[in-house]
Structure formats: C-alpha cells, structure tokens
C-alpha cells in the first residue's frame, strides 16, 4: 500500500512545560536518528547501510543510487511491544521530510522476528525528484508478546535524502511537567559533559522544566570556568544545589524533594540521571512521552549500555535476590551483556523481539512520577546501593510497575570493570540485608548461610579487609534503623577507617612495586574444583598449618578465585579495573580473629535478625517521610536552611 495523502490532524512538537494542552495531545514519541550524539557511539546502533553508499548524520541520511538503509536497530526502531503492553496507544505515525527519488517503508516484526511491510511511500514522480513531507502510519495491535517497527529507505536510480523523522502518538492526557535531577560527587568533568549534552540538544531539553544539579562533592562544579559557560547555555532551566554528601540516595532524593514541594498540582515528575554517563539526549523525549501514555503512573527506566564497550547492553530487565544479598540478576528472557551489533541464528540484528519485564530499574536514568512519591514516600536514606532496588520494589508492592524501555539508553561505566573490594561494598551488603528485612520473609537460614559462604571464601582468598567490611555491614544492620538516622554519612566515614587497617585493600601501580614483584610471572588458575567444600577444607588446613604450595605469584583478575589465590603465601592480584594490583598476604592471626568475629555476628543474625527486621519495617514510614529528609538536609519545609541545622 502506498500512502500519499496527508491526514487532517497536524503533527505537534514535543510538549514543553510552558505549553500544556488540555485533554489528549499528539506528541513525539521518538525522533528518527541515524547517528549517535558522539563519535564514541557506534552509528550502527542507530541505522545500518545494508547496500550501497549513504551518508548518515544525526537527523538526516543521504542515499546514493542503489542503496538500502534501515533503522531496525536498538535506537532506530520503535519497540512496539512495550507500547502495546504498558500504554493506551494503539497507533503510531511517522513523518519525515524526503527530497529526491526513492521509497520509504514502515516495517514491523512479530515475536519470532518475522518482518512485514505496514505502510510505504514513494518519493519522486515521472517528472523527477521532489521534496515533501511524507507520512506513514501503523497500528500497535499485534505486539503483545514481542516485536517492533522500523523504517527501510531505498533508492534505485536516483538519490534520496530523508530528514526530520518523527514518530508520534496520541497521548491520553497532557504531558506532566518533568524535572531532571543529576546527582554528582567529585566527577566534575563528567558531570559538565552531561550538562553540556543537554544544552546541545534544545529539542530534547524542551520537554523538561528544571535541570537540578545536586553537588555533594568536595571539588564543586562551580569552581571550574567551564561551569559558567554550561550554566549560561542551560539558562533559567538550571538550578545548582550544594549539600553535604549523603550518597546517591541523598542526592537523588533532594531532587524528588524539591520537585514535590507545595500542593500536589504543583508537583513535577523527576528524571534521575547519573553524572558520569555518556548521554543520549533522546532519552528525555522517549521516557517522558512513554510515561505520559501509561494508564496508571509507572516508573519508566532507561537502559544501560556499557561505556567501555558501547555496543553492549548491560541488561534489559533486572530482579534481585535480597536474602542472598544479590541484585542485578536478569529477569526471565532478558538480555545480559548482549552485543547489539551481532546477529542471531537467522542472521538478523540482535534486537530483543520478545518483551521482558523488570522488577526495578537502575538510577543511571530513570523517570519517577510525582504521584508515586506521594503514595509511597521518598527513598530510604541508605546512602547508595540498593536504593533504586528498594524504591522499585516498594512501588511495585503499591501497584506501580517499572518498565525498562529499550531504545531509551545511556552509556555508563561497565560494572564488570569495577572491583568489589572497595569501601562501597559495605553498602551493598548492609543495604541488601535491609532490603531483605523489608521485602522478604527474612529467612535467617538462607541469610546466615549466605553470609557464612561469603566470609569463608573471603578469608581463604586473603580478602581480610573485605571480610571486615562484610562483618561491619552485618553488625551495623543489627543496630536497627537508628543506623540510618544521619543518612548513613557516618557509616561511609567509618567503613573507610575500618578498611584502612588492611593493606590488601590498597591498589598499587605495578611499576611502583619493588623489582621482585615486577619480575613475577603470571600464575593462571586451573579448572574449577569438582568438590568446593573439600577444596575449601584443604585450603583452610594449609593456611592454619602455615603451608603454601607457592610462595608468591602474579594472578590476573579473571583468575583470582578463592581456591586459586588460597594456594599462595603472597598473591599479587590484578584489580578488576586492570589499572593496578593488590597484594594479598597470608595472616593467620587476622584469619582467626575475623573467623571468631564472624561466628559471633552470625549467631546474632540468627537470633536477633527477625526482631530487627520488624523494627526496620516499622520505621519505613518515618524514614521515607518528607519530614525526615527535611531534617537530613537541614532545611525547613519551605526549602530554607534551618537555623538549627
């Protein structure tokens, strides 16, 4: 079917906070982009030149004769299955400006990756090339389990340029006002890059009201000359706040706090964003538009692509196992560390056709409606780690889902290149216990078994500082919700002091070490143990008797398993970031002292844990209240600094 007619309904620009229509409104769901915001972003994540020669630009593509370009890519397609499942939208329209001769088709796929043509437009006539607006339309009606929609642009003998591509939908209600909140701590250049990326895309920036930057660092953004230029570019939209460091939870909550001041009709939705992402500004349009079309308020999250490996998707849907102190697990069917430029068994691009649902979304980029905050309260004051998970689970329990929207992504530092033996591991462990207290039956059998397993392998692997970190987390959890009274700022300082007593927590440059260290040869690990329990007993006996098969060795990060490191008297282990090494030295006295402390902590966790869990549950209303955060920020409820702070 060829479409050349122009429907009566005009296409509207993205709704801005200053321009709100009453009732249903047509809005841009996403723009058609053929190139990324930076040369660091692979262009094939946006569009693919399948045949011939084409010049891809950010908002335009130019095809020479005999060329075919498609947008069946991560950023290029409309992920229709999510629109049908979670919104009231039943049709999408695509408009563009076409100049030259050629054909533009709207394609769709089904759950099984089988494609079909939905609509098509021929450009150019027998009289020659032409320039005009084209419009294609397709129903969102056969995508409940999976599938998407994309464009295919082809030429035969002529040239064709396509630009200003807009995918639009009819929203059931006016677009809610939305603010951006960026929480930053001593990542000055990265944060300024993110702010500049916002300023450089005025169309995307138009969909938000305030860009609120919460700076908790000792190296403030405002100390840089560049800050003045970025501030001028953002103009009246920028609000810059300084406050003491309360972690990601305290920084992001400050944005939620400010956006939900006053009467409910004055509240704004909030798009949380990390400071150190490589930003795709298009995410502003896609998240706000999608959220405007859901029948009930929903958390709408952007997905994370890996900054060091920018063609890889971190995960498409996440769940947690709090009693085992683990989050970041894939929900059934989700992609994990997927190479988005690869091909599946049918030699089709790896776009996830089947919809996968999620239980929460990370706060590297995540839109939270004000209504949800009014209903369930603010995040817990747990500094960071698990704050996004807990809020997502609390919203879910109250009937508010979370959607991780494909095609709405930012690039964030790869988690696989971050070493777990850091001070922030304390918050991962302690807050995991708090999460288990709030959102599970708190099985002490499961939790104690998990703590016992972690402590045992840490000790055998000569992770004495990490063992102390784990035990401090357990002991602090058992103190009850009072440990959160200062927003966990005291805990952050205390765990750094604790870890300072353990030399193996320090990262060294290999070139700074003595010659005998630099001359070491790499000792690779063998196969995994056939019986882990028996292997652990053997390693423990060796260490208690002071025996070591190897005096010293250089161990790559990928081989630093406890059962391999435990064979050495001294192990020089590459840090997961591969920028330095840590020196793990056997210490029988520390091993025994930490083991005894661990036994006592686990006994307490077994006997006291259920009652402590009840105290955390009872404290949630107060901990997540506006009054509590007012106190933590040292403010009066009208936003002024309190004289008693």
Coordinates of C-alpha atoms in Angstrom, one line a residue:
X1 CA 0.0 0.0 0.0
X2 CA 1.4 3.4 -1.0
X3 CA 0.3 6.4 1.1
X4 CA 0.5 10.0 -0.3
X5 CA -2.5 11.6 1.4
X6 CA -2.0 14.0 4.4
X7 CA -4.4 13.4 7.3
X8 CA -6.3 16.3 8.8
X9 CA -4.5 16.0 12.2
X10 CA -1.3 18.2 12.3
X11 CA 1.8 16.9 14.0
X12 CA 2.7 18.7 17.2
X13 CA 6.2 19.5 18.5
X14 CA 7.2 17.9 21.9
X15 CA 5.1 19.3 24.6
X16 CA 7.1 21.6 26.9
X17 CA 6.4 22.6 30.5
X18 CA 5.4 26.1 29.3
X19 CA 2.9 24.7 26.7
X20 CA 0.5 22.2 28.1
X21 CA -2.6 21.2 26.1
X22 CA -5.8 20.1 27.9
X23 CA -7.0 16.6 27.0
X24 CA -5.4 14.2 24.5
X25 CA -2.4 15.6 22.7
X26 CA -0.2 14.3 19.9
X27 CA 3.4 14.2 20.9
X28 CA 6.7 13.0 19.6
X29 CA 7.4 9.5 21.0
X30 CA 10.9 9.4 19.5
X31 CA 12.9 11.1 16.8
X32 CA 14.4 9.2 13.9
X33 CA 18.2 9.5 14.4
X34 CA 20.7 8.0 12.1
X35 CA 23.9 8.7 14.1
X36 CA 24.8 8.9 17.7
X37 CA 25.4 12.0 19.9
X38 CA 29.2 11.3 19.7
X39 CA 31.7 9.5 17.5
X40 CA 32.2 7.2 20.5
X41 CA 28.7 5.8 19.9
X42 CA 28.6 3.1 17.2
X43 CA 26.4 4.5 14.4
X44 CA 25.0 1.0 13.6
X45 CA 23.1 1.3 16.9
X46 CA 21.0 3.9 15.1
X47 CA 20.9 2.9 11.4
X48 CA 22.5 0.4 9.1
X49 CA 23.6 0.8 5.5
X50 CA 22.7 -2.6 4.1
X51 CA 23.6 -2.0 0.5
X52 CA 25.2 0.9 -1.5
X53 CA 26.5 4.1 -0.1
X54 CA 24.8 6.5 2.3
X55 CA 25.9 9.4 4.4
X56 CA 24.5 9.2 7.9
X57 CA 24.1 12.3 10.0
X58 CA 22.4 12.9 13.4
X59 CA 19.0 13.8 12.0
X60 CA 19.4 13.0 8.3
X61 CA 20.5 10.3 5.9
X62 CA 21.5 10.8 2.2
X63 CA 21.3 7.8 -0.1
X64 CA 23.1 7.4 -3.4
X65 CA 21.5 5.4 -6.2
X66 CA 21.1 1.6 -5.5
X67 CA 21.2 2.0 -1.7
X68 CA 19.2 0.5 1.2
X69 CA 19.3 1.8 4.8
X70 CA 17.2 0.5 7.7
X71 CA 16.6 1.5 11.3
X72 CA 15.9 -1.9 12.7
X73 CA 18.4 -1.2 15.5
X74 CA 18.5 -0.6 19.2
X75 CA 17.9 3.2 18.9
X76 CA 16.3 3.2 15.5
X77 CA 13.2 1.1 16.0
X78 CA 10.0 1.8 17.9
X79 CA 9.9 -1.1 20.5
X80 CA 6.2 -1.5 19.9
X81 CA 5.7 -4.5 22.2
X82 CA 6.4 -2.2 25.2
X83 CA 3.9 0.4 23.9
X84 CA 1.1 -2.1 23.5
X85 CA 1.7 -3.8 26.9
X86 CA 2.1 -0.7 29.0
X87 CA 0.4 2.2 27.3
X88 CA -3.0 3.1 25.8
X89 CA -1.5 4.0 22.4
X90 CA -3.0 2.0 19.5
X91 CA -1.3 3.6 16.5
X92 CA 1.9 5.4 15.6
X93 CA 2.5 7.9 12.8
X94 CA 5.9 8.6 11.2
X95 CA 6.5 11.9 9.4
X96 CA 9.6 12.9 7.6
X97 CA 10.9 15.3 5.0
X98 CA 12.0 13.5 1.9
X99 CA 13.9 15.0 -1.0
X100 CA 14.8 13.2 -4.2
X101 CA 13.6 9.8 -5.6
X102 CA 13.2 6.6 -3.7
X103 CA 10.9 4.7 -1.3
X104 CA 10.3 4.7 2.4
X105 CA 8.7 1.7 4.1
X106 CA 7.4 1.2 7.6
X107 CA 8.2 -2.4 8.7
X108 CA 7.1 -4.4 11.7
X109 CA 8.2 -7.6 13.2
X110 CA 6.5 -10.2 15.3
X111 CA 7.5 -12.2 18.4
X112 CA 9.5 -14.6 16.2
X113 CA 11.5 -12.0 14.3
X114 CA 9.4 -12.4 11.1
X115 CA 9.0 -9.0 9.4
X116 CA 6.1 -7.5 7.4
X117 CA 5.5 -4.3 5.5
X118 CA 3.0 -2.0 7.2
X119 CA 3.0 1.1 5.1
X120 CA 5.0 2.7 2.3
X121 CA 5.5 6.0 0.4
X122 CA 7.2 6.6 -3.0
X123 CA 9.0 9.9 -3.3
X124 CA 9.6 11.4 -6.8
X125 CA 7.4 11.2 -9.8
X126 CA 7.8 10.6 -13.5
X127 CA 8.6 14.3 -13.8
X128 CA 11.6 13.9 -11.5
X129 CA 12.7 14.3 -7.9
X130 CA 10.5 16.1 -5.3
X131 CA 10.7 17.5 -1.8
X132 CA 7.8 17.0 0.6
X133 CA 6.6 15.8 3.9
X134 CA 5.7 12.1 4.0
X135 CA 3.6 10.3 6.5
X136 CA 3.3 6.7 7.3
X137 CA 1.0 5.0 9.8
X138 CA 0.8 1.7 11.6
X139 CA -1.4 0.1 14.2
X140 CA 0.2 -1.0 17.5
X141 CA -2.1 -4.1 17.8
X142 CA -0.1 -7.3 17.2
X143 CA 2.9 -6.8 19.6
X144 CA 1.7 -8.0 22.9
X145 CA 4.4 -10.6 23.4
X146 CA 7.0 -9.0 21.2
X147 CA 8.0 -7.1 18.1
X148 CA 8.9 -3.7 16.9
X149 CA 8.6 -1.2 14.0
X150 CA 11.3 0.5 11.9
X151 CA 11.9 2.3 8.6
X152 CA 13.6 1.0 5.4
X153 CA 14.8 3.6 2.9
X154 CA 15.8 2.6 -0.6
X155 CA 16.8 4.1 -3.9
X156 CA 17.1 2.7 -7.4
X157 CA 18.4 5.1 -10.0
X158 CA 18.1 8.4 -8.1
X159 CA 19.3 10.0 -4.8
X160 CA 17.2 10.5 -1.7
X161 CA 17.6 12.5 1.5
X162 CA 15.4 11.8 4.5
X163 CA 15.4 14.1 7.5
X164 CA 13.2 15.3 10.4
X165 CA 11.9 11.9 11.1
X166 CA 9.3 11.9 14.0
X167 CA 7.4 9.0 15.4
X168 CA 4.3 10.4 17.1
X169 CA 1.4 9.1 19.2
X170 CA -1.8 10.4 20.6
X171 CA -1.3 10.7 24.4
X172 CA -4.4 10.2 26.5
X173 CA -3.6 13.1 28.8
X174 CA -1.4 16.2 29.0
X175 CA 2.3 15.5 29.4
X176 CA 3.2 16.0 33.1
X177 CA 5.9 18.6 33.9
X178 CA 9.2 16.8 34.3
X179 CA 12.5 17.9 36.0
X180 CA 15.9 16.3 35.5
X181 CA 18.0 15.6 38.7
X182 CA 21.7 14.9 38.3
X183 CA 23.5 13.8 41.5
X184 CA 27.2 14.4 41.4
X185 CA 30.2 13.8 43.7
X186 CA 33.7 14.9 42.5
X187 CA 33.1 13.9 38.9
X188 CA 33.4 17.4 37.7
X189 CA 34.3 16.9 34.0
X190 CA 31.9 14.0 33.5
X191 CA 29.1 16.0 35.0
X192 CA 29.8 19.1 32.9
X193 CA 29.9 16.8 29.8
X194 CA 26.4 15.6 30.7
X195 CA 25.1 19.1 31.3
X196 CA 26.6 20.2 28.0
X197 CA 25.0 17.3 26.2
X198 CA 21.6 18.5 27.5
X199 CA 22.3 22.1 26.4
X200 CA 23.4 21.0 22.9
X201 CA 20.0 19.4 22.1
X202 CA 17.4 22.1 22.7
X203 CA 14.6 20.0 21.2
X204 CA 15.1 17.2 23.8
X205 CA 15.7 19.7 26.5
X206 CA 12.4 21.4 25.7
X207 CA 10.4 18.5 27.3
X208 CA 11.8 19.2 30.8
X209 CA 11.3 22.1 33.1
X210 CA 14.2 22.3 35.6
X211 CA 17.6 20.7 35.4
X212 CA 18.5 20.4 39.0
X213 CA 22.2 19.5 39.7
X214 CA 22.8 18.4 43.3
X215 CA 26.6 18.7 44.0
X216 CA 27.7 16.8 47.1
X217 CA 31.4 16.8 46.3
X218 CA 34.5 18.5 47.9
X219 CA 35.5 19.6 44.3
X220 CA 32.5 21.7 43.3
X221 CA 31.4 22.1 39.7
X222 CA 31.1 25.9 40.3
X223 CA 34.9 26.1 40.8
X224 CA 35.5 25.5 37.1
X225 CA 35.5 28.2 34.4
X226 CA 33.6 25.8 32.2
X227 CA 30.7 25.7 34.6
X228 CA 29.8 29.3 33.8
X229 CA 29.6 28.6 30.1
X230 CA 27.4 25.5 30.6
X231 CA 25.2 27.3 33.1
X232 CA 24.7 30.1 30.5
X233 CA 23.8 27.5 27.9
X234 CA 21.2 25.9 30.1
X235 CA 19.8 29.3 31.2
X236 CA 16.9 29.6 33.6
X237 CA 16.4 25.8 33.5
X238 CA 19.4 25.2 35.7
X239 CA 19.2 25.0 39.4
X240 CA 22.5 24.2 41.1
X241 CA 22.4 23.0 44.7
X242 CA 25.3 22.3 47.1
X243 CA 24.8 20.0 50.1
X244 CA 26.9 17.6 52.3
X245 CA 27.5 14.1 50.9
X246 CA 24.5 11.8 51.6
X247 CA 25.3 9.5 48.7
X248 CA 23.2 8.8 45.7
X249 CA 20.1 8.3 47.8
X250 CA 20.5 11.7 49.4
X251 CA 21.4 13.4 46.1
X252 CA 18.6 12.0 44.0
X253 CA 16.1 12.3 46.9
X254 CA 16.9 16.0 47.1
X255 CA 15.7 16.4 43.5
X256 CA 12.5 14.4 44.3
X257 CA 12.1 16.5 47.4
X258 CA 12.3 19.8 45.5
X259 CA 10.1 18.7 42.7
X260 CA 7.3 17.6 45.0
X261 CA 7.2 20.7 47.2
X262 CA 3.9 22.6 47.6
X263 CA 0.4 21.4 46.6
X264 CA 0.1 18.2 44.5
X265 CA -0.9 20.2 41.4
X266 CA 2.5 21.9 41.6
X267 CA 4.5 18.7 41.7
X268 CA 6.7 17.5 38.9
X269 CA 7.8 14.1 37.7
X270 CA 11.5 13.6 38.0
X271 CA 14.0 12.0 35.7
X272 CA 17.0 10.9 37.7
X273 CA 20.3 10.8 35.9
X274 CA 23.9 9.8 36.9
X275 CA 26.6 12.4 36.5
X276 CA 29.1 10.1 34.7
X277 CA 27.1 8.8 31.8
X278 CA 27.7 9.5 28.1
X279 CA 24.2 11.0 27.5
X280 CA 21.9 10.3 24.6
X281 CA 19.6 13.3 25.0
X282 CA 16.9 11.5 23.0
X283 CA 16.2 9.6 26.2
X284 CA 14.4 12.7 27.5
X285 CA 11.8 12.5 24.7
X286 CA 11.3 8.8 24.9
X287 CA 10.9 8.4 28.7
X288 CA 8.6 11.4 29.1
X289 CA 6.4 10.5 26.2
X290 CA 6.1 6.9 27.2
X291 CA 5.3 7.9 30.8
X292 CA 2.6 10.2 29.5
X293 CA 0.8 7.3 27.8
X294 CA 0.6 4.8 30.6
X295 CA -2.9 4.2 32.1
X296 CA -1.5 4.5 35.6
X297 CA 1.7 6.1 36.9
X298 CA 4.7 3.9 36.2
X299 CA 8.4 4.2 36.8
X300 CA 10.0 4.3 33.3
X301 CA 13.6 3.4 33.2
X302 CA 16.3 3.9 30.6
X303 CA 18.6 1.0 29.9
X304 CA 22.3 1.0 30.4
X305 CA 24.9 0.4 27.7
X306 CA 28.5 -0.2 28.7
X307 CA 30.7 2.9 28.3
X308 CA 33.9 1.0 27.7
X309 CA 32.1 -1.4 25.3
X310 CA 29.5 0.9 23.8
X311 CA 27.8 -1.7 21.6
X312 CA 27.0 -3.9 24.6
X313 CA 23.7 -3.7 26.6
X314 CA 24.2 -4.3 30.3
X315 CA 20.8 -5.9 31.0
X316 CA 17.3 -5.5 29.7
X317 CA 15.4 -6.5 32.8
X318 CA 16.5 -6.8 36.4
X319 CA 15.5 -8.6 39.5
X320 CA 17.0 -9.1 43.0
X321 CA 17.5 -11.9 45.5
X322 CA 17.8 -9.9 48.7
X323 CA 18.1 -12.9 51.1
X324 CA 21.3 -13.9 49.1
X325 CA 22.4 -10.2 49.0
X326 CA 22.4 -10.1 45.2
X327 CA 20.8 -7.7 42.8
X328 CA 21.3 -7.1 39.1
X329 CA 20.0 -10.5 38.1
X330 CA 18.3 -10.9 34.7
X331 CA 14.5 -11.4 34.7
X332 CA 13.5 -14.5 32.6
X333 CA 14.3 -13.9 28.9
X334 CA 16.3 -10.8 29.5
X335 CA 19.4 -9.9 27.5
X336 CA 22.6 -9.6 29.6
X337 CA 25.8 -8.2 28.4
X338 CA 24.4 -8.6 24.9
X339 CA 26.4 -7.4 21.8
X340 CA 23.8 -5.3 20.0
X341 CA 25.7 -5.3 16.7
X342 CA 25.8 -9.1 16.4
X343 CA 23.5 -11.4 14.5
X344 CA 21.1 -14.1 15.7
X345 CA 20.7 -17.6 14.2
X346 CA 18.6 -16.1 11.4
X347 CA 21.3 -13.5 10.6
X348 CA 19.1 -10.8 11.9
X349 CA 20.3 -8.0 14.2
X350 CA 20.1 -8.6 17.9
X351 CA 17.0 -6.6 18.8
X352 CA 15.1 -8.3 21.5
X353 CA 11.8 -9.1 19.9
X354 CA 10.1 -10.8 22.9
X355 CA 9.2 -8.3 25.7
X356 CA 10.8 -8.9 29.0
X357 CA 9.5 -7.3 32.2
X358 CA 11.6 -5.9 35.0
X359 CA 11.2 -5.5 38.8
X360 CA 13.2 -2.3 39.1
X361 CA 15.5 0.0 37.1
X362 CA 18.8 1.4 37.9
X363 CA 19.0 5.2 38.5
X364 CA 21.6 5.9 35.8
X365 CA 18.5 7.2 34.1
X366 CA 15.0 6.7 35.5
X367 CA 11.7 8.6 35.4
X368 CA 9.7 8.6 38.6
X369 CA 6.2 10.2 38.6
X370 CA 5.3 12.5 41.4
X371 CA 2.2 10.5 42.1
X372 CA 4.3 7.5 43.1
X373 CA 6.3 9.6 45.5
X374 CA 3.1 11.0 47.1
X375 CA 1.8 7.4 47.5
X376 CA 4.8 5.5 48.8
X377 CA 7.2 8.2 50.2
X378 CA 10.8 9.1 49.3
X379 CA 13.7 6.7 49.0
X380 CA 15.3 5.3 52.1
X381 CA 18.3 7.2 53.5
X382 CA 20.8 4.3 52.8
X383 CA 23.5 6.4 51.1
X384 CA 23.7 4.3 48.0
X385 CA 23.5 0.7 46.7
X386 CA 20.0 -0.9 46.7
X387 CA 18.3 2.5 47.0
X388 CA 16.9 2.1 43.4
X389 CA 16.0 -1.5 44.0
X390 CA 14.2 -0.9 47.3
X391 CA 12.2 2.0 45.8
X392 CA 11.2 0.0 42.8
X393 CA 10.1 -2.9 45.0
X394 CA 8.1 -0.6 47.3
X395 CA 6.4 1.0 44.3
X396 CA 5.6 -2.5 42.8
X397 CA 4.1 -3.6 46.1
X398 CA 1.8 -0.5 45.9
X399 CA 0.7 -1.4 42.4
X400 CA 3.1 0.8 40.4
X401 CA 5.1 -1.1 37.8
X402 CA 8.5 -0.4 36.4
X403 CA 9.2 -0.5 32.7
X404 CA 12.8 -0.7 31.4
X405 CA 12.3 0.8 27.9
X406 CA 14.6 -0.5 25.1
X407 CA 15.8 2.3 22.8
X408 CA 16.0 4.7 25.7
X409 CA 19.6 4.2 26.9
X410 CA 22.7 5.9 28.2
X411 CA 26.2 4.7 28.4
X412 CA 27.5 4.1 31.9
X413 CA 30.8 2.7 33.2
X414 CA 30.9 -1.1 32.8
X415 CA 30.1 -2.8 36.1
X416 CA 32.3 -5.8 35.2
X417 CA 35.4 -3.5 35.4
X418 CA 34.7 -2.4 38.9
X419 CA 36.4 -4.3 41.8
X420 CA 34.1 -5.5 44.6
X421 CA 36.9 -5.0 47.2
X422 CA 36.0 -1.3 47.7
X423 CA 34.5 0.6 50.6
X424 CA 31.2 0.8 48.9
X425 CA 30.8 -3.0 49.2
X426 CA 29.7 -2.3 52.8
X427 CA 26.6 -0.6 51.5
X428 CA 25.9 -3.4 49.0
X429 CA 25.9 -5.9 51.9
X430 CA 24.3 -3.8 54.7
X431 CA 21.6 -2.4 52.4
X432 CA 21.0 -5.9 51.0
X433 CA 20.1 -7.0 54.5
X434 CA 17.8 -4.0 54.9
X435 CA 16.1 -4.9 51.6
X436 CA 15.7 -8.5 52.8
X437 CA 14.1 -7.2 56.0
X438 CA 11.6 -5.1 54.1
X439 CA 10.7 -7.2 51.1
X440 CA 11.1 -10.9 52.0
X441 CA 10.2 -13.2 54.8
X442 CA 13.7 -12.8 56.1
X443 CA 14.8 -16.4 56.3
X444 CA 17.6 -16.4 58.7
X445 CA 18.6 -19.9 57.5
X446 CA 19.2 -18.5 53.9
X447 CA 20.7 -15.3 55.0
X448 CA 23.1 -16.7 57.6
X449 CA 24.2 -19.4 55.0
X450 CA 24.9 -16.7 52.5
X451 CA 27.0 -14.6 55.0
X452 CA 28.8 -17.8 56.1
X453 CA 29.7 -18.6 52.4
X454 CA 30.9 -15.1 51.7
X455 CA 33.0 -14.9 54.8
X456 CA 34.6 -18.3 54.2
X457 CA 35.7 -17.6 50.7
X458 CA 36.9 -14.1 51.5
X459 CA 39.1 -15.4 54.3
X460 CA 40.6 -18.2 52.2
X461 CA 41.2 -15.7 49.4
X462 CA 43.1 -13.5 51.9
X463 CA 40.4 -10.8 51.5
X464 CA 40.8 -9.7 55.1
X465 CA 39.6 -6.1 54.6
X466 CA 36.6 -7.4 52.6
X467 CA 35.8 -9.8 55.4
X468 CA 35.9 -7.0 57.9
X469 CA 33.7 -5.0 55.5
X470 CA 31.1 -7.8 55.5
X471 CA 31.1 -8.2 59.2
X472 CA 30.8 -4.4 59.8
X473 CA 27.8 -4.5 57.5
X474 CA 26.1 -7.3 59.4
X475 CA 26.8 -5.7 62.8
X476 CA 25.5 -2.3 61.7
X477 CA 22.4 -3.9 60.3
X478 CA 21.7 -5.4 63.7
X479 CA 21.9 -2.0 65.2
X480 CA 18.5 -1.4 63.6
X481 CA 17.0 1.6 61.7
X482 CA 18.8 4.0 64.1
X483 CA 21.9 3.4 61.9
X484 CA 20.2 5.4 59.2
X485 CA 19.4 8.5 61.3
X486 CA 22.3 10.5 59.8
X487 CA 21.6 9.3 56.3
X488 CA 24.4 6.8 56.6
X489 CA 27.1 9.5 56.2
X490 CA 28.7 8.3 59.5
X491 CA 28.8 4.7 58.1
X492 CA 30.6 5.9 55.0
X493 CA 33.3 7.5 57.0
X494 CA 33.6 4.6 59.5
X495 CA 34.0 1.9 56.8
X496 CA 36.8 3.8 55.2
X497 CA 38.6 3.8 58.6
X498 CA 38.0 0.1 59.1
X499 CA 39.4 -0.8 55.7
X500 CA 42.5 1.3 56.2
X501 CA 43.8 -1.3 58.6
X502 CA 44.0 -3.9 55.9
X503 CA 46.9 -3.3 53.4
X504 CA 45.4 -5.5 50.7
X505 CA 42.6 -3.1 50.1
X506 CA 45.1 -0.6 48.6
X507 CA 45.7 -0.6 44.8
X508 CA 49.3 -0.2 43.6
X509 CA 50.7 0.6 40.2
X510 CA 52.8 -2.4 39.2
X511 CA 55.6 -0.1 38.2
X512 CA 55.7 1.3 41.7
X513 CA 56.4 -2.0 43.3
X514 CA 59.9 -3.5 44.1
X515 CA 61.7 -5.4 41.4
X516 CA 60.9 -8.8 42.8
X517 CA 57.2 -8.1 42.4
X518 CA 57.6 -6.8 38.8
X519 CA 59.6 -9.9 37.8
X520 CA 56.8 -12.3 38.8
X521 CA 55.3 -14.5 36.1
X522 CA 51.6 -14.9 35.7
X523 CA 50.1 -17.9 37.5
X524 CA 46.8 -18.9 35.8
X525 CA 44.1 -20.9 37.5
X526 CA 43.3 -24.4 36.7
X527 CA 39.9 -25.9 36.3
X528 CA 37.2 -25.3 38.9
X529 CA 37.1 -27.6 41.9
X530 CA 35.0 -30.7 41.5
X531 CA 34.1 -30.5 45.2
X532 CA 34.2 -27.0 46.5
X533 CA 33.6 -27.9 50.1
X534 CA 36.5 -30.4 50.1
X535 CA 38.7 -27.9 48.3
X536 CA 37.9 -25.2 50.9
X537 CA 38.8 -27.5 53.8
X538 CA 42.2 -28.3 52.1
X539 CA 42.9 -24.6 51.7
X540 CA 41.9 -23.8 55.3
X541 CA 44.2 -26.6 56.6
X542 CA 47.1 -25.3 54.5
X543 CA 46.6 -21.8 55.9
X544 CA 46.2 -22.9 59.6
X545 CA 49.4 -25.1 59.3
X546 CA 51.3 -22.3 57.5
X547 CA 51.8 -24.3 54.4
X548 CA 51.7 -22.8 50.9
X549 CA 52.3 -24.7 47.6
X550 CA 53.5 -21.4 46.1
X551 CA 55.4 -18.6 47.9
X552 CA 54.3 -15.7 45.5
X553 CA 52.6 -15.3 42.2
X554 CA 51.1 -12.7 39.8
X555 CA 47.4 -13.5 39.3
X556 CA 45.2 -12.0 36.6
X557 CA 41.8 -10.5 37.8
X558 CA 39.9 -13.2 35.9
X559 CA 41.8 -16.0 37.7
X560 CA 41.6 -14.6 41.2
X561 CA 39.2 -17.3 42.5
X562 CA 39.5 -18.1 46.2
X563 CA 40.5 -21.6 45.5
X564 CA 43.4 -20.4 43.3
X565 CA 44.6 -17.4 45.5
X566 CA 44.5 -19.7 48.5
X567 CA 47.4 -21.6 47.2
X568 CA 49.8 -18.7 47.6
X569 CA 51.7 -17.2 50.6
X570 CA 51.5 -13.9 48.9
X571 CA 49.4 -13.1 45.8
X572 CA 49.7 -10.1 43.6
X573 CA 46.3 -9.8 42.1
X574 CA 45.2 -7.5 39.3
X575 CA 42.4 -5.2 40.2
X576 CA 39.2 -5.7 38.2
X577 CA 39.7 -2.3 36.5
X578 CA 43.2 -3.6 35.3
X579 CA 44.8 -0.3 36.3
X580 CA 46.8 -1.7 39.2
X581 CA 47.3 -4.6 41.6
X582 CA 46.5 -5.6 45.2
X583 CA 48.9 -7.5 47.4
X584 CA 47.3 -10.2 49.4
X585 CA 49.5 -11.6 52.2
X586 CA 48.6 -14.5 54.4
X587 CA 48.0 -13.5 58.0
X588 CA 46.9 -16.4 60.3
X589 CA 46.1 -14.0 63.2
X590 CA 43.8 -11.9 61.2
X591 CA 42.1 -15.0 59.7
X592 CA 41.4 -16.5 63.2
X593 CA 40.2 -13.1 64.6
X594 CA 37.9 -12.4 61.7
X595 CA 36.5 -16.0 61.8
X596 CA 35.7 -15.7 65.5
X597 CA 34.1 -12.3 65.0
X598 CA 32.1 -13.8 62.1
X599 CA 30.8 -16.7 64.2
X600 CA 29.5 -14.2 66.8
X601 CA 27.9 -12.0 64.1
X602 CA 26.1 -15.0 62.5
X603 CA 24.8 -16.1 65.9
X604 CA 23.4 -12.7 66.5
X605 CA 22.0 -12.5 63.0
X606 CA 20.2 -15.8 63.6
X607 CA 18.8 -14.9 67.0
X608 CA 18.2 -11.1 66.7
X609 CA 17.6 -10.8 62.9
X610 CA 13.8 -11.4 62.8
X611 CA 13.1 -8.8 65.5
X612 CA 15.5 -6.3 63.9
X613 CA 13.7 -6.9 60.6
X614 CA 10.4 -5.9 62.2
X615 CA 12.0 -2.7 63.5
X616 CA 13.1 -1.8 60.0
X617 CA 9.6 -2.4 58.6
X618 CA 8.0 -0.3 61.4
X619 CA 10.4 2.5 60.7
X620 CA 9.8 2.8 56.9
X621 CA 7.0 5.5 57.1
X622 CA 9.2 7.7 59.2
X623 CA 12.5 7.1 57.3
X624 CA 10.9 7.8 53.9
X625 CA 8.9 10.8 55.0
X626 CA 9.4 14.3 53.8
X627 CA 9.9 15.4 57.4
X628 CA 12.9 13.1 57.8
X629 CA 14.5 14.3 54.6
X630 CA 13.9 17.9 55.7
X631 CA 15.8 17.2 58.8
X632 CA 18.6 15.4 57.0
X633 CA 19.0 18.3 54.6
X634 CA 18.9 20.9 57.4
X635 CA 16.0 22.6 55.8
X636 CA 12.7 24.0 56.8
X637 CA 9.9 22.5 54.8
X638 CA 9.7 25.6 52.7
X639 CA 13.2 24.9 51.4
X640 CA 15.1 27.4 53.6
X641 CA 18.1 26.4 55.6
X642 CA 17.1 25.7 59.2
X643 CA 18.8 27.8 61.9
X644 CA 19.1 24.6 63.9
X645 CA 20.9 22.7 61.2

